[in-house]
């Protein structure tokens, strides 16, 4: 009898260097534990998978081929007040179609997980800090003010791939697992 180990994965868009490094440095100065994963904009929330990754990657890879690369822009800091989350907003015409395509590709492949709460409203954002990791309201206020000075007006970038992350239990962090190129010609 073989024992199937459940892995955790999620899909995201990541800013290129040097933007990623700039955001990592900003978060690092605040000692925020989001350093467990590189800066990203979640497209599909974490899910558990007991089988071979290719079983869920194949339909997502096919969906990505249908979406051409697109430009995005990180915006001003904002908050999800109820959850005490500080984030950079993100805009780009291709974000919602990518989110919908991935969600549709996984429908019927990944069973619903009652432990994961996924909002019906997709709000593209790059998390800077969250209260659940120990930063209080005063800290969020100070971090937001600094983010307005340092992280507003970042240059746009082109999204050319979707990144899949996998949780590594030993070090207790998310690592890039693979990148799925966007567009038919890739």
PDB file of C-alpha atoms in Angstrom:
ATOM      1  CA  UNK A   1       0.000   0.000   0.000  1.00  0.00           C
ATOM      2  CA  UNK A   2       1.425   3.412  -0.941  1.00  0.00           C
ATOM      3  CA  UNK A   3       0.825   6.391   1.259  1.00  0.00           C
ATOM      4  CA  UNK A   4      -0.034   9.598  -0.631  1.00  0.00           C
ATOM      5  CA  UNK A   5       1.372  12.725   0.919  1.00  0.00           C
ATOM      6  CA  UNK A   6      -0.631  15.891   0.510  1.00  0.00           C
ATOM      7  CA  UNK A   7       1.331  18.900  -0.730  1.00  0.00           C
ATOM      8  CA  UNK A   8       0.210  22.529  -0.705  1.00  0.00           C
ATOM      9  CA  UNK A   9       0.453  24.777  -3.790  1.00  0.00           C
ATOM     10  CA  UNK A  10      -0.752  28.140  -5.046  1.00  0.00           C
ATOM     11  CA  UNK A  11      -0.466  30.257  -8.206  1.00  0.00           C
ATOM     12  CA  UNK A  12       0.718  33.860  -8.396  1.00  0.00           C
ATOM     13  CA  UNK A  13       2.133  36.638 -10.515  1.00  0.00           C
ATOM     14  CA  UNK A  14       5.521  37.902  -9.356  1.00  0.00           C
ATOM     15  CA  UNK A  15       7.176  41.232 -10.069  1.00  0.00           C
ATOM     16  CA  UNK A  16      10.545  41.042 -11.822  1.00  0.00           C
ATOM     17  CA  UNK A  17      13.838  42.183 -10.377  1.00  0.00           C
ATOM     18  CA  UNK A  18      14.661  44.839  -9.269  1.00  0.00           C
ATOM     19  CA  UNK A  19      11.050  45.476  -8.131  1.00  0.00           C
ATOM     20  CA  UNK A  20      10.896  42.190  -6.239  1.00  0.00           C
ATOM     21  CA  UNK A  21      14.133  42.992  -4.391  1.00  0.00           C
ATOM     22  CA  UNK A  22      12.935  46.487  -3.547  1.00  0.00           C
ATOM     23  CA  UNK A  23       9.700  45.126  -2.047  1.00  0.00           C
ATOM     24  CA  UNK A  24      11.541  42.352  -0.184  1.00  0.00           C
ATOM     25  CA  UNK A  25      13.945  44.895   1.301  1.00  0.00           C
ATOM     26  CA  UNK A  26      11.040  47.101   2.374  1.00  0.00           C
ATOM     27  CA  UNK A  27       9.229  44.213   4.087  1.00  0.00           C
ATOM     28  CA  UNK A  28      12.474  42.969   5.624  1.00  0.00           C
ATOM     29  CA  UNK A  29      13.145  46.283   7.357  1.00  0.00           C
ATOM     30  CA  UNK A  30       9.876  45.794   9.212  1.00  0.00           C
ATOM     31  CA  UNK A  31      10.780  42.279  10.320  1.00  0.00           C
ATOM     32  CA  UNK A  32       7.582  41.027   8.785  1.00  0.00           C
ATOM     33  CA  UNK A  33       7.255  37.248   8.373  1.00  0.00           C
ATOM     34  CA  UNK A  34       5.992  37.566   4.812  1.00  0.00           C
ATOM     35  CA  UNK A  35       9.634  36.843   3.989  1.00  0.00           C
ATOM     36  CA  UNK A  36       8.462  33.202   3.949  1.00  0.00           C
ATOM     37  CA  UNK A  37       7.446  33.830   0.351  1.00  0.00           C
ATOM     38  CA  UNK A  38       8.710  36.238  -2.264  1.00  0.00           C
ATOM     39  CA  UNK A  39       6.481  39.223  -3.154  1.00  0.00           C
ATOM     40  CA  UNK A  40       3.605  38.045  -5.304  1.00  0.00           C
ATOM     41  CA  UNK A  41      -0.006  38.657  -6.327  1.00  0.00           C
ATOM     42  CA  UNK A  42      -2.080  35.557  -5.640  1.00  0.00           C
ATOM     43  CA  UNK A  43      -4.080  34.322  -8.618  1.00  0.00           C
ATOM     44  CA  UNK A  44      -5.261  31.052  -7.001  1.00  0.00           C
ATOM     45  CA  UNK A  45      -5.229  30.638  -3.231  1.00  0.00           C
ATOM     46  CA  UNK A  46      -3.335  27.744  -1.615  1.00  0.00           C
ATOM     47  CA  UNK A  47      -4.804  24.296  -2.058  1.00  0.00           C
ATOM     48  CA  UNK A  48      -3.896  20.766  -1.032  1.00  0.00           C
ATOM     49  CA  UNK A  49      -2.979  18.135  -3.595  1.00  0.00           C
ATOM     50  CA  UNK A  50      -2.354  14.433  -2.877  1.00  0.00           C
ATOM     51  CA  UNK A  51      -1.263  13.360  -6.367  1.00  0.00           C
ATOM     52  CA  UNK A  52       1.379  14.125  -8.953  1.00  0.00           C
ATOM     53  CA  UNK A  53       1.644  17.877  -9.638  1.00  0.00           C
ATOM     54  CA  UNK A  54       1.341  17.354 -13.402  1.00  0.00           C
ATOM     55  CA  UNK A  55      -2.279  16.288 -12.829  1.00  0.00           C
ATOM     56  CA  UNK A  56      -3.265  19.855 -11.887  1.00  0.00           C
ATOM     57  CA  UNK A  57      -0.502  21.651 -13.795  1.00  0.00           C
ATOM     58  CA  UNK A  58      -1.549  20.322 -17.229  1.00  0.00           C
ATOM     59  CA  UNK A  59      -4.943  22.090 -17.358  1.00  0.00           C
ATOM     60  CA  UNK A  60      -3.456  25.297 -15.905  1.00  0.00           C
ATOM     61  CA  UNK A  61      -0.610  25.192 -18.435  1.00  0.00           C
ATOM     62  CA  UNK A  62      -3.206  24.873 -21.235  1.00  0.00           C
ATOM     63  CA  UNK A  63      -5.179  27.814 -19.816  1.00  0.00           C
ATOM     64  CA  UNK A  64      -2.026  29.952 -19.638  1.00  0.00           C
ATOM     65  CA  UNK A  65      -1.387  29.354 -23.337  1.00  0.00           C
ATOM     66  CA  UNK A  66      -4.730  31.049 -24.033  1.00  0.00           C
ATOM     67  CA  UNK A  67      -3.732  34.259 -22.179  1.00  0.00           C
ATOM     68  CA  UNK A  68      -1.250  36.569 -23.895  1.00  0.00           C
ATOM     69  CA  UNK A  69       1.336  38.436 -21.786  1.00  0.00           C
ATOM     70  CA  UNK A  70      -0.064  41.668 -20.359  1.00  0.00           C
ATOM     71  CA  UNK A  71       1.108  44.760 -18.523  1.00  0.00           C
ATOM     72  CA  UNK A  72       0.372  45.433 -14.850  1.00  0.00           C
ATOM     73  CA  UNK A  73       1.019  48.290 -12.466  1.00  0.00           C
ATOM     74  CA  UNK A  74       1.535  48.157  -8.709  1.00  0.00           C
ATOM     75  CA  UNK A  75      -0.371  51.015  -7.116  1.00  0.00           C
ATOM     76  CA  UNK A  76      -0.654  52.868  -3.862  1.00  0.00           C
ATOM     77  CA  UNK A  77      -0.806  51.130  -0.499  1.00  0.00           C
ATOM     78  CA  UNK A  78      -4.286  50.170   0.703  1.00  0.00           C
ATOM     79  CA  UNK A  79      -5.796  47.958   3.399  1.00  0.00           C
ATOM     80  CA  UNK A  80      -8.230  45.190   4.042  1.00  0.00           C
ATOM     81  CA  UNK A  81      -9.221  46.705   7.383  1.00  0.00           C
ATOM     82  CA  UNK A  82     -11.160  43.744   8.725  1.00  0.00           C
ATOM     83  CA  UNK A  83      -8.174  41.424   8.294  1.00  0.00           C
ATOM     84  CA  UNK A  84      -5.585  44.103   9.179  1.00  0.00           C
ATOM     85  CA  UNK A  85      -3.733  43.590   5.896  1.00  0.00           C
ATOM     86  CA  UNK A  86      -1.588  46.270   4.266  1.00  0.00           C
ATOM     87  CA  UNK A  87      -0.983  45.769   0.560  1.00  0.00           C
ATOM     88  CA  UNK A  88      -0.006  47.376  -2.723  1.00  0.00           C
ATOM     89  CA  UNK A  89      -2.914  47.447  -5.142  1.00  0.00           C
ATOM     90  CA  UNK A  90      -2.349  46.079  -8.637  1.00  0.00           C
ATOM     91  CA  UNK A  91      -4.096  46.910 -11.886  1.00  0.00           C
ATOM     92  CA  UNK A  92      -3.910  45.327 -15.306  1.00  0.00           C
ATOM     93  CA  UNK A  93      -6.534  44.217 -17.797  1.00  0.00           C
ATOM     94  CA  UNK A  94      -5.176  40.658 -17.891  1.00  0.00           C
ATOM     95  CA  UNK A  95      -5.352  39.902 -14.154  1.00  0.00           C
ATOM     96  CA  UNK A  96      -9.052  39.025 -13.934  1.00  0.00           C
ATOM     97  CA  UNK A  97      -9.015  36.890 -17.117  1.00  0.00           C
ATOM     98  CA  UNK A  98      -5.962  35.013 -15.792  1.00  0.00           C
ATOM     99  CA  UNK A  99      -7.629  34.472 -12.418  1.00  0.00           C
ATOM    100  CA  UNK A 100     -10.817  33.199 -14.061  1.00  0.00           C
ATOM    101  CA  UNK A 101      -8.916  30.942 -16.494  1.00  0.00           C
ATOM    102  CA  UNK A 102      -6.919  29.299 -13.684  1.00  0.00           C
ATOM    103  CA  UNK A 103      -9.993  28.894 -11.512  1.00  0.00           C
ATOM    104  CA  UNK A 104     -11.895  27.318 -14.413  1.00  0.00           C
ATOM    105  CA  UNK A 105      -8.952  25.050 -15.339  1.00  0.00           C
ATOM    106  CA  UNK A 106      -8.903  23.681 -11.786  1.00  0.00           C
ATOM    107  CA  UNK A 107     -12.682  23.248 -11.481  1.00  0.00           C
ATOM    108  CA  UNK A 108     -13.338  19.543 -11.099  1.00  0.00           C
ATOM    109  CA  UNK A 109      -9.615  18.797 -10.755  1.00  0.00           C
ATOM    110  CA  UNK A 110      -9.005  20.119  -7.258  1.00  0.00           C
ATOM    111  CA  UNK A 111     -11.662  19.222  -4.700  1.00  0.00           C
ATOM    112  CA  UNK A 112     -12.966  22.145  -2.625  1.00  0.00           C
ATOM    113  CA  UNK A 113     -11.099  22.554   0.654  1.00  0.00           C
ATOM    114  CA  UNK A 114     -13.363  23.699   3.511  1.00  0.00           C
ATOM    115  CA  UNK A 115     -10.258  24.924   5.387  1.00  0.00           C
ATOM    116  CA  UNK A 116      -9.523  27.525   2.696  1.00  0.00           C
ATOM    117  CA  UNK A 117     -11.745  30.561   2.384  1.00  0.00           C
ATOM    118  CA  UNK A 118     -11.567  32.046  -1.081  1.00  0.00           C
ATOM    119  CA  UNK A 119     -13.367  35.293  -1.700  1.00  0.00           C
ATOM    120  CA  UNK A 120     -15.799  35.470  -4.584  1.00  0.00           C
ATOM    121  CA  UNK A 121     -14.436  38.929  -5.334  1.00  0.00           C
ATOM    122  CA  UNK A 122     -10.942  38.948  -6.805  1.00  0.00           C
ATOM    123  CA  UNK A 123      -8.870  41.888  -5.523  1.00  0.00           C
ATOM    124  CA  UNK A 124      -5.376  41.793  -7.059  1.00  0.00           C
ATOM    125  CA  UNK A 125      -2.904  42.884  -4.378  1.00  0.00           C
ATOM    126  CA  UNK A 126       0.628  42.339  -3.128  1.00  0.00           C
ATOM    127  CA  UNK A 127       0.621  41.926   0.662  1.00  0.00           C
ATOM    128  CA  UNK A 128       3.136  43.977   2.607  1.00  0.00           C
ATOM    129  CA  UNK A 129       2.026  43.062   6.155  1.00  0.00           C
ATOM    130  CA  UNK A 130      -0.771  41.390   8.080  1.00  0.00           C
ATOM    131  CA  UNK A 131      -1.930  41.823  11.661  1.00  0.00           C
ATOM    132  CA  UNK A 132      -2.103  38.068  12.186  1.00  0.00           C
ATOM    133  CA  UNK A 133       1.709  38.052  12.050  1.00  0.00           C
ATOM    134  CA  UNK A 134       2.051  40.364  15.037  1.00  0.00           C
ATOM    135  CA  UNK A 135       2.065  43.884  13.597  1.00  0.00           C
ATOM    136  CA  UNK A 136      -0.415  46.131  15.391  1.00  0.00           C
ATOM    137  CA  UNK A 137      -2.531  48.975  14.024  1.00  0.00           C
ATOM    138  CA  UNK A 138       0.085  51.579  14.901  1.00  0.00           C
ATOM    139  CA  UNK A 139       2.753  49.556  13.102  1.00  0.00           C
ATOM    140  CA  UNK A 140       0.519  49.194  10.042  1.00  0.00           C
ATOM    141  CA  UNK A 141      -0.038  52.978  10.037  1.00  0.00           C
ATOM    142  CA  UNK A 142       3.713  53.657  10.139  1.00  0.00           C
ATOM    143  CA  UNK A 143       4.434  51.015   7.505  1.00  0.00           C
ATOM    144  CA  UNK A 144       1.719  52.416   5.226  1.00  0.00           C
ATOM    145  CA  UNK A 145       3.140  55.942   5.509  1.00  0.00           C
ATOM    146  CA  UNK A 146       6.599  54.674   4.621  1.00  0.00           C
ATOM    147  CA  UNK A 147       5.193  52.582   1.722  1.00  0.00           C
ATOM    148  CA  UNK A 148       3.491  55.712   0.342  1.00  0.00           C
ATOM    149  CA  UNK A 149       6.886  57.434   0.239  1.00  0.00           C
ATOM    150  CA  UNK A 150       8.943  54.488  -1.059  1.00  0.00           C
ATOM    151  CA  UNK A 151       6.650  52.230  -3.062  1.00  0.00           C
ATOM    152  CA  UNK A 152       4.248  54.575  -4.830  1.00  0.00           C
ATOM    153  CA  UNK A 153       4.890  55.140  -8.520  1.00  0.00           C
ATOM    154  CA  UNK A 154       6.719  51.882  -9.198  1.00  0.00           C
ATOM    155  CA  UNK A 155       7.187  51.183 -12.926  1.00  0.00           C
ATOM    156  CA  UNK A 156       4.756  48.878 -14.749  1.00  0.00           C
ATOM    157  CA  UNK A 157       5.919  45.440 -15.847  1.00  0.00           C
ATOM    158  CA  UNK A 158       4.783  42.748 -18.241  1.00  0.00           C
ATOM    159  CA  UNK A 159       3.456  39.458 -16.893  1.00  0.00           C
ATOM    160  CA  UNK A 160       4.843  36.675 -19.084  1.00  0.00           C
ATOM    161  CA  UNK A 161       4.249  33.684 -16.812  1.00  0.00           C
ATOM    162  CA  UNK A 162       2.280  32.332 -13.895  1.00  0.00           C
ATOM    163  CA  UNK A 163       4.321  30.976 -10.992  1.00  0.00           C
ATOM    164  CA  UNK A 164       3.321  27.893  -9.015  1.00  0.00           C
ATOM    165  CA  UNK A 165       4.582  27.736  -5.420  1.00  0.00           C
ATOM    166  CA  UNK A 166       4.897  24.696  -3.163  1.00  0.00           C
ATOM    167  CA  UNK A 167       5.044  24.694   0.630  1.00  0.00           C
ATOM    168  CA  UNK A 168       8.196  23.122   2.041  1.00  0.00           C
ATOM    169  CA  UNK A 169       7.514  21.892   5.555  1.00  0.00           C
ATOM    170  CA  UNK A 170      11.140  21.593   6.748  1.00  0.00           C
ATOM    171  CA  UNK A 171      12.053  25.254   6.345  1.00  0.00           C
ATOM    172  CA  UNK A 172       8.405  26.313   6.718  1.00  0.00           C
ATOM    173  CA  UNK A 173       8.147  28.487   3.627  1.00  0.00           C
ATOM    174  CA  UNK A 174       6.803  28.698   0.083  1.00  0.00           C
ATOM    175  CA  UNK A 175       9.246  28.068  -2.771  1.00  0.00           C
ATOM    176  CA  UNK A 176       8.812  28.612  -6.511  1.00  0.00           C
ATOM    177  CA  UNK A 177       7.911  25.215  -7.951  1.00  0.00           C
ATOM    178  CA  UNK A 178       7.560  26.083 -11.646  1.00  0.00           C
ATOM    179  CA  UNK A 179       6.668  28.886 -14.048  1.00  0.00           C
ATOM    180  CA  UNK A 180       3.964  28.450 -16.681  1.00  0.00           C
ATOM    181  CA  UNK A 181       4.473  30.750 -19.701  1.00  0.00           C
ATOM    182  CA  UNK A 182       1.591  32.839 -20.984  1.00  0.00           C
ATOM    183  CA  UNK A 183       0.664  32.902 -24.663  1.00  0.00           C
ATOM    184  CA  UNK A 184       0.422  30.400 -27.471  1.00  0.00           C
ATOM    185  CA  UNK A 185       3.888  31.117 -28.848  1.00  0.00           C
ATOM    186  CA  UNK A 186       5.740  30.260 -25.640  1.00  0.00           C
TER     187      UNK A 186
END
